[in-house]
Tab-separated table of C-alpha atoms and ligand atoms in Angstrom:
chain	number	residue	atom	x	y	z
U	15	UNK	CA	-41.881	20.984	-7.702
U	16	UNK	CA	-43.606	18.794	-10.554
U	17	UNK	CA	-46.385	19.966	-11.983
U	18	UNK	CA	-47.271	17.312	-13.172
U	19	UNK	CA	-48.032	13.442	-11.864
U	20	UNK	CA	-46.176	11.663	-14.952
U	21	UNK	CA	-44.490	15.259	-16.098
U	22	UNK	CA	-43.630	13.289	-19.616
U	23	UNK	CA	-43.016	16.442	-21.202
U	24	UNK	CA	-40.128	18.103	-19.334
U	25	UNK	CA	-37.999	18.637	-21.976
U	26	UNK	CA	-34.785	20.555	-20.879
U	27	UNK	CA	-33.314	21.996	-23.727
U	28	UNK	CA	-33.329	26.000	-24.730
U	29	UNK	CA	-35.066	25.917	-27.983
U	30	UNK	CA	-37.037	22.459	-27.882
U	31	UNK	CA	-41.056	23.721	-28.555
U	32	UNK	CA	-42.340	22.084	-25.629
U	33	UNK	CA	-40.019	23.697	-23.395
U	34	UNK	CA	-40.592	26.782	-24.189
U	35	UNK	CA	-44.590	26.203	-24.513
U	36	UNK	CA	-43.761	25.044	-20.750
U	37	UNK	CA	-41.914	27.900	-19.951
U	38	UNK	CA	-44.498	30.347	-21.184
U	39	UNK	CA	-47.684	28.649	-19.132
U	40	UNK	CA	-45.426	28.233	-16.453
U	41	UNK	CA	-45.108	31.658	-16.154
U	42	UNK	CA	-48.595	32.581	-16.978
U	43	UNK	CA	-49.764	30.430	-14.596
U	44	UNK	CA	-47.523	32.208	-11.852
U	45	UNK	CA	-48.927	35.712	-12.776
U	46	UNK	CA	-52.472	34.437	-12.320
U	47	UNK	CA	-52.407	32.635	-9.277
U	48	UNK	CA	-53.416	29.488	-10.931
U	49	UNK	CA	-53.944	26.450	-7.967
U	50	UNK	CA	-51.423	23.368	-8.228
U	51	UNK	CA	-54.528	21.173	-10.048
U	52	UNK	CA	-55.157	23.555	-12.705
U	53	UNK	CA	-51.450	23.735	-14.139
U	54	UNK	CA	-51.148	20.151	-13.522
U	55	UNK	CA	-54.556	19.819	-16.088
U	56	UNK	CA	-53.050	22.586	-18.659
U	57	UNK	CA	-50.243	21.115	-19.074
U	58	UNK	CA	-50.895	17.863	-20.579
U	59	UNK	CA	-52.553	17.466	-23.494
U	60	UNK	CA	-55.830	16.134	-23.363
U	61	UNK	CA	-55.652	12.960	-25.850
U	62	UNK	CA	-52.514	12.558	-27.704
U	63	UNK	CA	-52.903	9.590	-30.633
U	64	UNK	CA	-49.583	8.509	-31.990
U	65	UNK	CA	-49.782	6.368	-35.570
U	66	UNK	CA	-47.390	4.176	-37.447
U	67	UNK	CA	-48.813	3.096	-41.106
U	68	UNK	CA	-47.730	1.634	-44.195
U	69	UNK	CA	-47.607	2.893	-47.682
U	70	UNK	CA	-47.210	1.928	-51.211
U	71	UNK	CA	-44.364	3.463	-52.891
U	72	UNK	CA	-44.191	3.929	-56.597
U	73	UNK	CA	-40.951	1.500	-56.618
U	74	UNK	CA	-43.039	-2.054	-55.153
U	75	UNK	CA	-42.016	-1.499	-51.785
U	76	UNK	CA	-43.558	-0.304	-48.382
U	77	UNK	CA	-42.403	2.031	-45.824
U	78	UNK	CA	-43.817	2.666	-42.776
U	79	UNK	CA	-44.871	6.469	-41.635
U	80	UNK	CA	-45.276	7.976	-37.597
U	81	UNK	CA	-47.775	10.754	-37.153
U	82	UNK	CA	-49.380	11.879	-34.433
U	83	UNK	CA	-53.131	14.144	-33.527
U	84	UNK	CA	-52.591	15.733	-30.199
U	85	UNK	CA	-55.225	17.258	-29.010
U	86	UNK	CA	-54.652	19.924	-26.143
U	87	UNK	CA	-57.381	20.799	-24.619
U	88	UNK	CA	-61.340	20.788	-26.093
U	89	UNK	CA	-62.838	23.328	-23.173
U	90	UNK	CA	-64.288	26.209	-25.382
U	91	UNK	CA	-65.222	23.749	-28.229
U	92	UNK	CA	-63.616	21.506	-30.503
U	93	UNK	CA	-59.768	20.985	-31.217
U	94	UNK	CA	-58.396	23.201	-33.925
U	95	UNK	CA	-55.087	23.086	-35.520
U	96	UNK	CA	-52.690	22.416	-38.408
U	97	UNK	CA	-51.004	19.434	-39.795
U	98	UNK	CA	-47.114	19.436	-40.407
U	99	UNK	CA	-44.877	17.255	-42.458
U	100	UNK	CA	-41.572	17.287	-41.644
U	101	UNK	CA	-39.111	15.104	-40.887
U	102	UNK	CA	-37.988	16.734	-37.705
U	103	UNK	CA	-41.722	16.063	-36.491
U	104	UNK	CA	-41.935	15.182	-33.375
U	105	UNK	CA	-44.429	13.795	-30.475
U	106	UNK	CA	-42.933	16.744	-28.035
U	107	UNK	CA	-42.813	19.221	-30.563
U	108	UNK	CA	-46.711	18.182	-31.431
U	109	UNK	CA	-47.729	18.594	-28.139
U	110	UNK	CA	-46.221	22.146	-27.770
U	111	UNK	CA	-47.636	23.122	-30.802
U	112	UNK	CA	-50.857	21.727	-29.926
U	113	UNK	CA	-50.641	24.043	-26.461
U	114	UNK	CA	-50.269	26.526	-28.618
U	115	UNK	CA	-52.803	26.546	-30.385
U	116	UNK	CA	-55.001	26.683	-27.538
U	117	UNK	CA	-53.968	29.941	-26.338
U	118	UNK	CA	-54.171	31.476	-30.094
U	119	UNK	CA	-57.805	29.990	-30.556
U	120	UNK	CA	-58.304	31.605	-26.727
U	121	UNK	CA	-56.400	34.880	-27.030
U	122	UNK	CA	-58.417	35.723	-29.949
U	123	UNK	CA	-61.948	34.271	-28.521
U	124	UNK	CA	-62.595	31.220	-30.865
U	125	UNK	CA	-64.879	28.701	-29.699
U	126	UNK	CA	-62.166	26.236	-30.423
U	127	UNK	CA	-59.782	24.233	-28.057
U	128	UNK	CA	-56.628	23.841	-29.198
U	129	UNK	CA	-54.629	20.678	-31.314
U	130	UNK	CA	-51.677	19.572	-33.836
U	131	UNK	CA	-50.946	17.021	-36.266
U	132	UNK	CA	-47.449	15.957	-38.019
U	133	UNK	CA	-46.250	13.138	-40.104
U	134	UNK	CA	-42.646	12.250	-40.220
U	135	UNK	CA	-42.304	12.793	-43.901
U	136	UNK	CA	-39.999	15.336	-46.198
U	137	UNK	CA	-43.148	15.955	-48.338
U	138	UNK	CA	-40.907	16.933	-51.599
U	139	UNK	CA	-39.122	13.575	-51.891
U	140	UNK	CA	-41.963	11.903	-52.228
U	141	UNK	CA	-44.728	11.516	-55.968
U	142	UNK	CA	-48.047	13.634	-56.403
U	143	UNK	CA	-49.079	9.695	-55.456
U	144	UNK	CA	-47.367	8.997	-52.572
U	145	UNK	CA	-48.538	12.138	-51.115
U	146	UNK	CA	-52.014	11.429	-51.436
U	147	UNK	CA	-51.959	7.569	-50.493
U	148	UNK	CA	-49.585	8.640	-47.414
U	149	UNK	CA	-52.450	11.897	-46.774
U	150	UNK	CA	-55.379	9.233	-47.312
U	151	UNK	CA	-54.078	6.686	-44.861
U	152	UNK	CA	-52.651	9.476	-42.410
U	153	UNK	CA	-56.467	10.390	-42.178
U	154	UNK	CA	-57.875	7.260	-41.847
U	155	UNK	CA	-55.968	6.348	-38.817
U	156	UNK	CA	-56.614	9.373	-37.134
U	157	UNK	CA	-60.534	9.806	-38.163
U	158	UNK	CA	-61.433	8.238	-34.695
U	159	UNK	CA	-60.616	11.390	-33.124
U	160	UNK	CA	-62.050	14.247	-36.199
U	161	UNK	CA	-64.746	15.613	-37.101
U	162	UNK	CA	-66.554	19.057	-37.765
U	163	UNK	CA	-67.171	19.266	-33.602
U	164	UNK	CA	-64.309	17.023	-33.297
U	165	UNK	CA	-60.909	18.370	-34.094
U	166	UNK	CA	-60.591	19.812	-37.750
U	167	UNK	CA	-57.113	20.141	-38.610
U	168	UNK	CA	-56.050	22.533	-41.309
U	169	UNK	CA	-52.660	23.578	-43.428
U	170	UNK	CA	-48.842	24.487	-41.292
U	171	UNK	CA	-45.561	23.563	-42.843
U	172	UNK	CA	-45.906	20.648	-45.616
U	173	UNK	CA	-49.075	20.803	-46.029
U	174	UNK	CA	-51.261	22.748	-47.806
U	175	UNK	CA	-54.993	22.868	-49.543
U	176	UNK	CA	-54.654	19.914	-52.155
U	177	UNK	CA	-53.935	17.718	-48.699
U	178	UNK	CA	-56.865	18.905	-47.089
U	179	UNK	CA	-58.944	18.001	-50.134
U	180	UNK	CA	-57.647	14.834	-49.757
U	181	UNK	CA	-58.204	14.339	-45.685
U	182	UNK	CA	-61.668	15.826	-46.449
U	183	UNK	CA	-62.868	13.530	-49.174
U	184	UNK	CA	-61.148	10.202	-46.986
U	185	UNK	CA	-63.333	10.858	-44.618
U	186	UNK	CA	-66.470	11.384	-46.744
U	187	UNK	CA	-66.503	8.240	-48.592
U	188	UNK	CA	-66.177	6.171	-44.858
U	189	UNK	CA	-69.542	8.367	-43.978
U	190	UNK	CA	-70.932	7.761	-47.522
U	191	UNK	CA	-71.761	11.758	-48.048
U	192	UNK	CA	-69.985	14.795	-48.000
U	193	UNK	CA	-68.376	16.330	-44.507
U	194	UNK	CA	-66.658	19.795	-45.769
U	195	UNK	CA	-66.888	20.496	-42.046
U	196	UNK	CA	-64.091	18.186	-41.109
U	197	UNK	CA	-61.053	20.652	-42.241
U	198	UNK	CA	-60.171	23.670	-43.250
U	199	UNK	CA	-57.912	25.486	-45.516
U	200	UNK	CA	-59.533	23.545	-48.169
U	201	UNK	CA	-59.685	24.500	-52.395
U	202	UNK	CA	-62.447	26.801	-52.661
U	203	UNK	CA	-63.865	24.243	-54.665
U	204	UNK	CA	-64.723	21.826	-52.758
U	205	UNK	CA	-65.895	24.356	-49.489
U	206	UNK	CA	-62.746	25.934	-48.897
U	207	UNK	CA	-63.028	29.885	-48.271
U	208	UNK	CA	-61.977	32.638	-49.979
U	209	UNK	CA	-59.388	34.550	-47.999
U	210	UNK	CA	-57.810	31.346	-46.537
U	211	UNK	CA	-54.508	31.507	-48.374
U	212	UNK	CA	-53.558	34.346	-47.904
U	213	UNK	CA	-55.034	34.462	-44.049
U	214	UNK	CA	-52.024	34.001	-41.714
U	215	UNK	CA	-49.765	36.901	-43.531
U	216	UNK	CA	-53.249	39.358	-44.314
U	217	UNK	CA	-53.796	38.553	-39.991
U	218	UNK	CA	-49.586	39.471	-39.945
U	219	UNK	CA	-50.340	42.281	-42.066
U	220	UNK	CA	-53.082	43.847	-40.205
U	221	UNK	CA	-51.108	42.928	-36.673
U	222	UNK	CA	-48.145	45.288	-37.778
U	223	UNK	CA	-50.257	47.841	-38.155
U	224	UNK	CA	-51.965	48.474	-35.060
U	225	UNK	CA	-48.507	49.044	-33.777
U	226	UNK	CA	-47.833	50.926	-36.609
U	227	UNK	CA	-50.973	53.053	-35.168
U	228	UNK	CA	-49.897	52.143	-31.314
U	229	UNK	CA	-46.373	53.395	-31.732
U	230	UNK	CA	-47.176	56.420	-34.465
U	231	UNK	CA	-44.676	54.597	-37.005
U	232	UNK	CA	-44.954	55.016	-40.627
U	233	UNK	CA	-45.370	51.593	-42.297
U	234	UNK	CA	-44.635	53.535	-45.785
U	235	UNK	CA	-40.755	53.428	-46.387
U	236	UNK	CA	-40.261	50.911	-42.902
U	237	UNK	CA	-38.188	47.941	-43.465
U	238	UNK	CA	-38.693	44.266	-43.265
U	239	UNK	CA	-36.714	41.309	-42.611
U	240	UNK	CA	-38.630	37.282	-43.349
U	241	UNK	CA	-37.576	33.816	-42.508
U	242	UNK	CA	-38.979	31.132	-44.633
U	243	UNK	CA	-40.989	32.551	-47.822
U	244	UNK	CA	-43.974	29.412	-47.791
U	245	UNK	CA	-47.494	30.400	-46.808
U	246	UNK	CA	-46.932	32.463	-44.032
U	247	UNK	CA	-43.958	34.392	-44.962
U	248	UNK	CA	-44.539	34.839	-48.708
U	249	UNK	CA	-48.138	36.307	-48.431
U	250	UNK	CA	-46.802	38.684	-45.671
U	251	UNK	CA	-43.915	39.932	-47.752
U	252	UNK	CA	-46.298	40.673	-50.496
U	253	UNK	CA	-48.957	42.633	-48.366
U	254	UNK	CA	-46.363	44.382	-46.718
U	255	UNK	CA	-44.807	45.992	-49.697
U	256	UNK	CA	-48.282	46.603	-51.505
U	257	UNK	CA	-48.428	48.591	-48.799
U	258	UNK	CA	-45.873	50.316	-48.731
U	259	UNK	CA	-43.590	48.600	-46.597
U	260	UNK	CA	-39.751	48.076	-47.900
U	261	UNK	CA	-39.626	44.334	-47.598
U	262	UNK	CA	-35.244	43.993	-47.654
U	263	UNK	CA	-34.365	39.862	-47.053
U	264	UNK	CA	-36.485	36.972	-47.450
U	265	UNK	CA	-35.474	33.630	-46.826
U	266	UNK	CA	-36.075	29.677	-47.297
U	267	UNK	CA	-34.119	26.146	-45.766
U	268	UNK	CA	-31.540	26.877	-47.892
U	269	UNK	CA	-30.677	30.943	-47.728
U	270	UNK	CA	-32.098	33.890	-48.839
U	271	UNK	CA	-31.628	37.568	-50.419
U	272	UNK	CA	-30.677	40.315	-49.731
U	273	UNK	CA	-31.650	44.083	-50.895
U	274	UNK	CA	-30.988	47.176	-48.904
U	275	UNK	CA	-33.452	49.150	-51.408
U	276	UNK	CA	-36.143	46.874	-51.552
U	277	UNK	CA	-36.370	43.330	-53.042
U	278	UNK	CA	-38.709	42.754	-55.504
U	279	UNK	CA	-40.743	40.359	-54.024
U	280	UNK	CA	-43.555	38.929	-57.201
U	281	UNK	CA	-40.305	38.264	-59.501
U	282	UNK	CA	-39.327	36.435	-56.105
U	283	UNK	CA	-43.318	34.484	-55.882
U	284	UNK	CA	-43.585	33.615	-59.106
U	285	UNK	CA	-39.867	32.587	-59.396
U	286	UNK	CA	-40.103	30.198	-55.879
U	287	UNK	CA	-40.224	26.599	-56.350
U	288	UNK	CA	-38.947	23.786	-54.098
U	289	UNK	CA	-36.234	23.064	-56.421
U	290	UNK	CA	-35.066	26.822	-56.869
U	291	UNK	CA	-32.804	28.838	-53.940
U	292	UNK	CA	-34.674	31.701	-53.499
U	293	UNK	CA	-30.665	33.259	-53.984
U	294	UNK	CA	-31.256	31.860	-58.045
U	295	UNK	CA	-34.255	34.317	-58.552
U	296	UNK	CA	-33.044	37.730	-58.405
U	297	UNK	CA	-29.021	39.203	-59.434
U	298	UNK	CA	-29.121	40.403	-55.395
U	299	UNK	CA	-26.811	39.861	-52.677
U	300	UNK	CA	-27.192	36.030	-50.803
U	301	UNK	CA	-27.674	35.916	-46.815
U	302	UNK	CA	-27.620	33.277	-45.069
U	303	UNK	CA	-30.517	33.193	-42.311
U	304	UNK	CA	-28.047	34.061	-39.664
U	305	UNK	CA	-27.159	36.901	-41.486
U	306	UNK	CA	-31.029	37.783	-42.013
U	307	UNK	CA	-31.534	37.164	-38.337
U	308	UNK	CA	-29.212	39.969	-37.370
U	309	UNK	CA	-30.610	42.515	-40.573
U	310	UNK	CA	-31.213	46.038	-38.219
U	311	UNK	CA	-34.668	46.812	-39.738
U	312	UNK	CA	-37.364	47.794	-37.905
U	313	UNK	CA	-39.927	44.322	-38.334
U	314	UNK	CA	-37.542	41.294	-38.349
U	315	UNK	CA	-40.855	38.736	-38.879
U	316	UNK	CA	-39.688	35.017	-38.645
U	317	UNK	CA	-42.279	32.924	-40.204
U	318	UNK	CA	-40.174	29.453	-41.398
U	319	UNK	CA	-39.998	27.039	-37.500
U	320	UNK	CA	-39.436	26.910	-33.769
U	321	UNK	CA	-36.246	27.838	-31.639
U	322	UNK	CA	-34.775	29.957	-34.352
U	323	UNK	CA	-34.332	33.045	-31.566
U	324	UNK	CA	-31.840	31.605	-28.476
U	325	UNK	CA	-29.324	32.925	-26.030
U	326	UNK	CA	-26.878	32.369	-28.900
U	327	UNK	CA	-27.589	34.288	-31.473
U	328	UNK	CA	-30.113	37.444	-29.105
U	329	UNK	CA	-27.129	39.543	-28.735
U	330	UNK	CA	-27.211	39.859	-32.728
U	331	UNK	CA	-30.195	40.703	-32.827
U	332	UNK	CA	-30.897	44.869	-34.385
U	333	UNK	CA	-34.507	44.486	-35.395
U	334	UNK	CA	-36.428	47.122	-33.384
U	335	UNK	CA	-40.090	45.187	-33.571
U	336	UNK	CA	-40.261	41.114	-33.976
U	337	UNK	CA	-43.413	39.919	-35.230
U	338	UNK	CA	-43.354	35.905	-35.060
U	339	UNK	CA	-45.115	34.765	-37.942
U	340	UNK	CA	-43.610	31.295	-36.792
U	341	UNK	CA	-44.560	29.296	-34.220
U	342	UNK	CA	-41.919	29.451	-31.172
U	343	UNK	CA	-39.500	30.731	-32.863
U	344	UNK	CA	-37.702	32.632	-30.209
U	345	UNK	CA	-36.933	31.134	-26.915
U	346	UNK	CA	-38.116	31.630	-22.841
U	347	UNK	CA	-34.377	33.154	-22.692
U	348	UNK	CA	-33.824	34.967	-25.583
U	349	UNK	CA	-37.803	36.427	-25.180
U	350	UNK	CA	-36.276	38.145	-21.911
U	351	UNK	CA	-33.477	39.790	-23.257
U	352	UNK	CA	-35.048	41.488	-26.030
U	353	UNK	CA	-37.819	42.413	-23.291
U	354	UNK	CA	-35.081	43.783	-21.052
U	355	UNK	CA	-33.557	46.197	-24.204
U	356	UNK	CA	-37.016	46.972	-25.207
U	357	UNK	CA	-37.233	45.196	-28.171
U	358	UNK	CA	-41.017	44.804	-29.151
U	359	UNK	CA	-42.376	40.796	-29.864
U	360	UNK	CA	-45.894	40.755	-30.936
U	361	UNK	CA	-45.854	36.953	-29.842
U	362	UNK	CA	-47.135	34.343	-32.136
U	363	UNK	CA	-50.332	32.877	-30.643
U	364	UNK	CA	-51.456	36.908	-32.067
U	365	UNK	CA	-49.409	37.202	-34.506
U	366	UNK	CA	-49.985	34.511	-36.553
U	367	UNK	CA	-54.015	33.910	-35.388
U	368	UNK	CA	-54.833	35.405	-38.941
U	369	UNK	CA	-54.733	31.690	-40.213
U	370	UNK	CA	-56.788	30.241	-37.121
U	371	UNK	CA	-59.470	33.060	-37.162
U	372	UNK	CA	-60.266	32.933	-41.105
U	373	UNK	CA	-60.408	28.951	-40.391
U	374	UNK	CA	-62.625	29.322	-38.112
U	375	UNK	CA	-64.900	31.627	-40.783
U	376	UNK	CA	-64.632	28.340	-43.372
U	377	UNK	CA	-65.678	25.790	-40.406
U	378	UNK	CA	-68.634	27.944	-40.145
U	379	UNK	CA	-69.525	28.509	-43.882
U	380	UNK	CA	-69.162	25.049	-44.130
U	381	UNK	CA	-71.626	23.913	-41.284
U	382	UNK	CA	-74.092	27.304	-42.722
U	383	UNK	CA	-73.536	25.675	-46.461
U	384	UNK	CA	-73.738	29.584	-47.367
U	385	UNK	CA	-70.494	31.239	-48.405
U	386	UNK	CA	-68.856	35.141	-48.192
U	387	UNK	CA	-67.700	36.718	-50.128
U	388	UNK	CA	-64.170	37.589	-50.037
U	389	UNK	CA	-64.219	41.051	-48.571
U	390	UNK	CA	-66.575	39.885	-45.648
U	391	UNK	CA	-63.526	37.714	-44.401
U	392	UNK	CA	-61.567	40.083	-45.039
U	393	UNK	CA	-62.971	42.686	-43.035
U	394	UNK	CA	-64.007	40.051	-40.110
U	395	UNK	CA	-60.345	39.301	-40.221
U	396	UNK	CA	-59.405	42.867	-40.040
U	397	UNK	CA	-61.671	43.363	-36.989
U	398	UNK	CA	-60.843	39.622	-35.148
U	399	UNK	CA	-57.497	40.284	-34.809
U	400	UNK	CA	-57.334	44.378	-34.488
U	401	UNK	CA	-59.855	43.588	-31.491
U	402	UNK	CA	-57.628	41.102	-30.105
U	403	UNK	CA	-54.254	43.122	-30.278
U	404	UNK	CA	-55.998	45.876	-28.588
U	405	UNK	CA	-56.861	43.923	-26.235
U	406	UNK	CA	-53.627	42.508	-25.475
U	407	UNK	CA	-51.413	45.833	-25.359
U	408	UNK	CA	-54.177	47.535	-23.327
U	409	UNK	CA	-53.710	44.522	-21.064
U	410	UNK	CA	-49.827	44.756	-21.163
U	411	UNK	CA	-49.927	49.112	-20.632
U	412	UNK	CA	-52.416	48.608	-17.586
U	413	UNK	CA	-50.325	45.594	-15.930
U	414	UNK	CA	-46.749	46.671	-17.212
U	415	UNK	CA	-45.625	43.481	-19.324
U	416	UNK	CA	-44.639	42.397	-22.210
U	417	UNK	CA	-46.646	41.479	-25.261
U	418	UNK	CA	-46.316	37.883	-24.881
U	419	UNK	CA	-47.123	37.984	-20.986
U	420	UNK	CA	-50.175	39.364	-21.915
U	421	UNK	CA	-51.869	37.553	-24.153
U	422	UNK	CA	-50.320	34.414	-22.466
U	423	UNK	CA	-52.426	35.928	-19.844
U	424	UNK	CA	-55.403	36.779	-21.667
U	425	UNK	CA	-55.985	33.011	-23.203
U	426	UNK	CA	-54.650	30.835	-20.615
U	427	UNK	CA	-56.767	32.600	-18.376
U	428	UNK	CA	-60.250	31.675	-20.752
U	429	UNK	CA	-58.639	28.600	-21.060
U	430	UNK	CA	-58.811	28.221	-17.211
U	431	UNK	CA	-62.183	30.066	-16.487
U	432	UNK	CA	-63.831	27.255	-19.049
U	433	UNK	CA	-61.950	24.881	-17.956
U	434	UNK	CA	-63.716	25.830	-14.458
U	435	UNK	CA	-66.318	26.324	-15.251
U	436	UNK	CA	-66.978	23.368	-16.927
U	437	UNK	CA	-65.787	21.307	-13.767
U	438	UNK	CA	-63.856	17.650	-13.280
U	439	UNK	CA	-66.400	15.034	-14.637
U	440	UNK	CA	-67.381	12.656	-12.841
T	1	LIG	P1	-44.247	26.445	-45.569
T	1	LIG	O1	-43.678	24.892	-45.353
T	1	LIG	O2	-45.417	26.659	-46.313
T	1	LIG	O3	-43.139	27.384	-45.224
T	1	LIG	C1	-42.051	26.737	-44.643
T	1	LIG	C2	-40.785	28.003	-44.704
T	1	LIG	O4	-40.093	28.199	-44.087
T	1	LIG	C3	-40.379	27.860	-46.471
T	1	LIG	O5	-39.907	29.242	-47.270
T	1	LIG	C4	-39.129	26.850	-45.851
T	1	LIG	O6	-37.971	27.315	-46.809
T	1	LIG	C5	-38.550	28.116	-45.202
T	1	LIG	N1	-37.535	26.703	-43.878
T	1	LIG	C6	-37.763	25.782	-43.541
T	1	LIG	N2	-36.885	25.387	-42.508
T	1	LIG	C7	-36.021	26.545	-42.750
T	1	LIG	C8	-34.709	26.505	-42.024
T	1	LIG	N3	-34.294	25.803	-40.941
T	1	LIG	N4	-34.926	27.789	-41.921
T	1	LIG	C9	-35.205	28.908	-42.514
T	1	LIG	N5	-36.164	28.612	-43.233
T	1	LIG	C10	-36.611	27.847	-43.383
T	1	LIG	O7	-45.147	27.010	-44.340
T	1	LIG	P2	-46.118	27.825	-43.381
T	1	LIG	O8	-46.922	26.887	-43.291
T	1	LIG	O9	-45.773	28.962	-44.044
T	1	LIG	O10	-45.470	27.643	-42.032
T	1	LIG	C11	-44.179	28.743	-41.331
T	1	LIG	C12	-45.078	29.080	-39.859
T	1	LIG	O11	-45.632	29.510	-39.570
T	1	LIG	C13	-44.465	27.906	-39.313
T	1	LIG	O12	-43.735	27.812	-37.852
T	1	LIG	C14	-45.897	27.384	-39.180
T	1	LIG	O13	-46.599	26.793	-37.483
T	1	LIG	C15	-46.884	29.041	-38.493
T	1	LIG	N6	-48.324	29.086	-39.186
T	1	LIG	C16	-48.698	28.877	-39.990
T	1	LIG	C17	-49.860	29.083	-40.398
T	1	LIG	C18	-50.932	28.476	-41.804
T	1	LIG	O14	-51.325	29.211	-41.990
T	1	LIG	N7	-49.559	27.723	-42.529
T	1	LIG	C19	-50.496	30.138	-39.476
T	1	LIG	C20	-49.429	30.283	-38.677
T	1	LIG	C21	-48.728	29.886	-38.039
């Protein structure tokens, strides 16, 4: 049955982000016995803005870049979600990421809807001045739909606190006064919160700790492999190692490093740079991304990009637990096969929610002009993500569901409730 009236989002490729997101939604909709009307509403984005905009390049030429800002739902509050700079950004990818943001904010019970943005660009190929100009022009283009009460961007792949500061400054210049709450993930000097940079990785640590206590496993000495050594992966590696886990492998876009005795994560952090492959940082074994995903570890943490574990390589996966730092790293088919094999997956919308939770804290602080100590941020993060983990785990246990099924049922259920109570205008 065609659920959507115009069905523009019907992709078919297995590791395509949008088909993964829609399959997960359809599955939750069946489980929740949703009627066709509400399915039609939630299967598509509420608002999609595409922009093509020019940037003056350092060599005197003009290039035109393509970007998006998509709001999937605002039923539970202002739209919230990251901004990605990558050559792989596409309309469908941003649609999927925006939808996942809606469920994620709902699972951890934040008063936000879901959104995502992206610009099709390799930020490493731009000079600092070009990057700033591109960011300020993109911010201007999407300024018609973002704002502290409307839609609040944050960092994602390829973006960082400096980029958030340029967006905040651009919107503030248009308004004539500082609008700190228009983005989160800003530097602390301009209204950012303590703890935001580490928040997603710290959330992963809290989730792993909770999983260990639920399953009576010792985190100390357990083995971890992490794909992606950016904001999410590198912080997770650092904190998990500090908590006593043995981080045996990490990778970035060109490959990674492996040491069965545990890597020196702090040396890797010091040495890491865009120009230098991780493999050149330590005198240990090199490893491909495919090898990393196949390591026999306790915890596999995909923290790079979507579509990494599919029916093609799921047979190689030997981890006991998968904790999804990235959004959408596991295809529905691979998810099903892992479930049958008894491999527990902590899904993205729960495992990587630390970022949006602390973004919420930053937004609250900006709106109140009152800033918290770092301990308070971290304590509140632990409380929110642990409560969500326990709710999801209890529902999974009670209803015989996987953690993803339970998290989706909880998140989608909350959004359906808000959407239904608000009703359809007019
Ligand atoms: P980042 O840009 O800081 O780092 C991305 C990392 O992935 C880099 O190490 C890069 O080299 C690596 N990578 C890129 N392509 C790869 C490939 N093909 N194979 C292996 N590694 C590859 O990005 P990030 O902010 O750490 O985000 C990583 C993931 O986490 C994304 O899926 C993002 O949506 C998700 N996420 C991020 C946040 C956040 O707060 N930043 C929050 C929730 C979820």
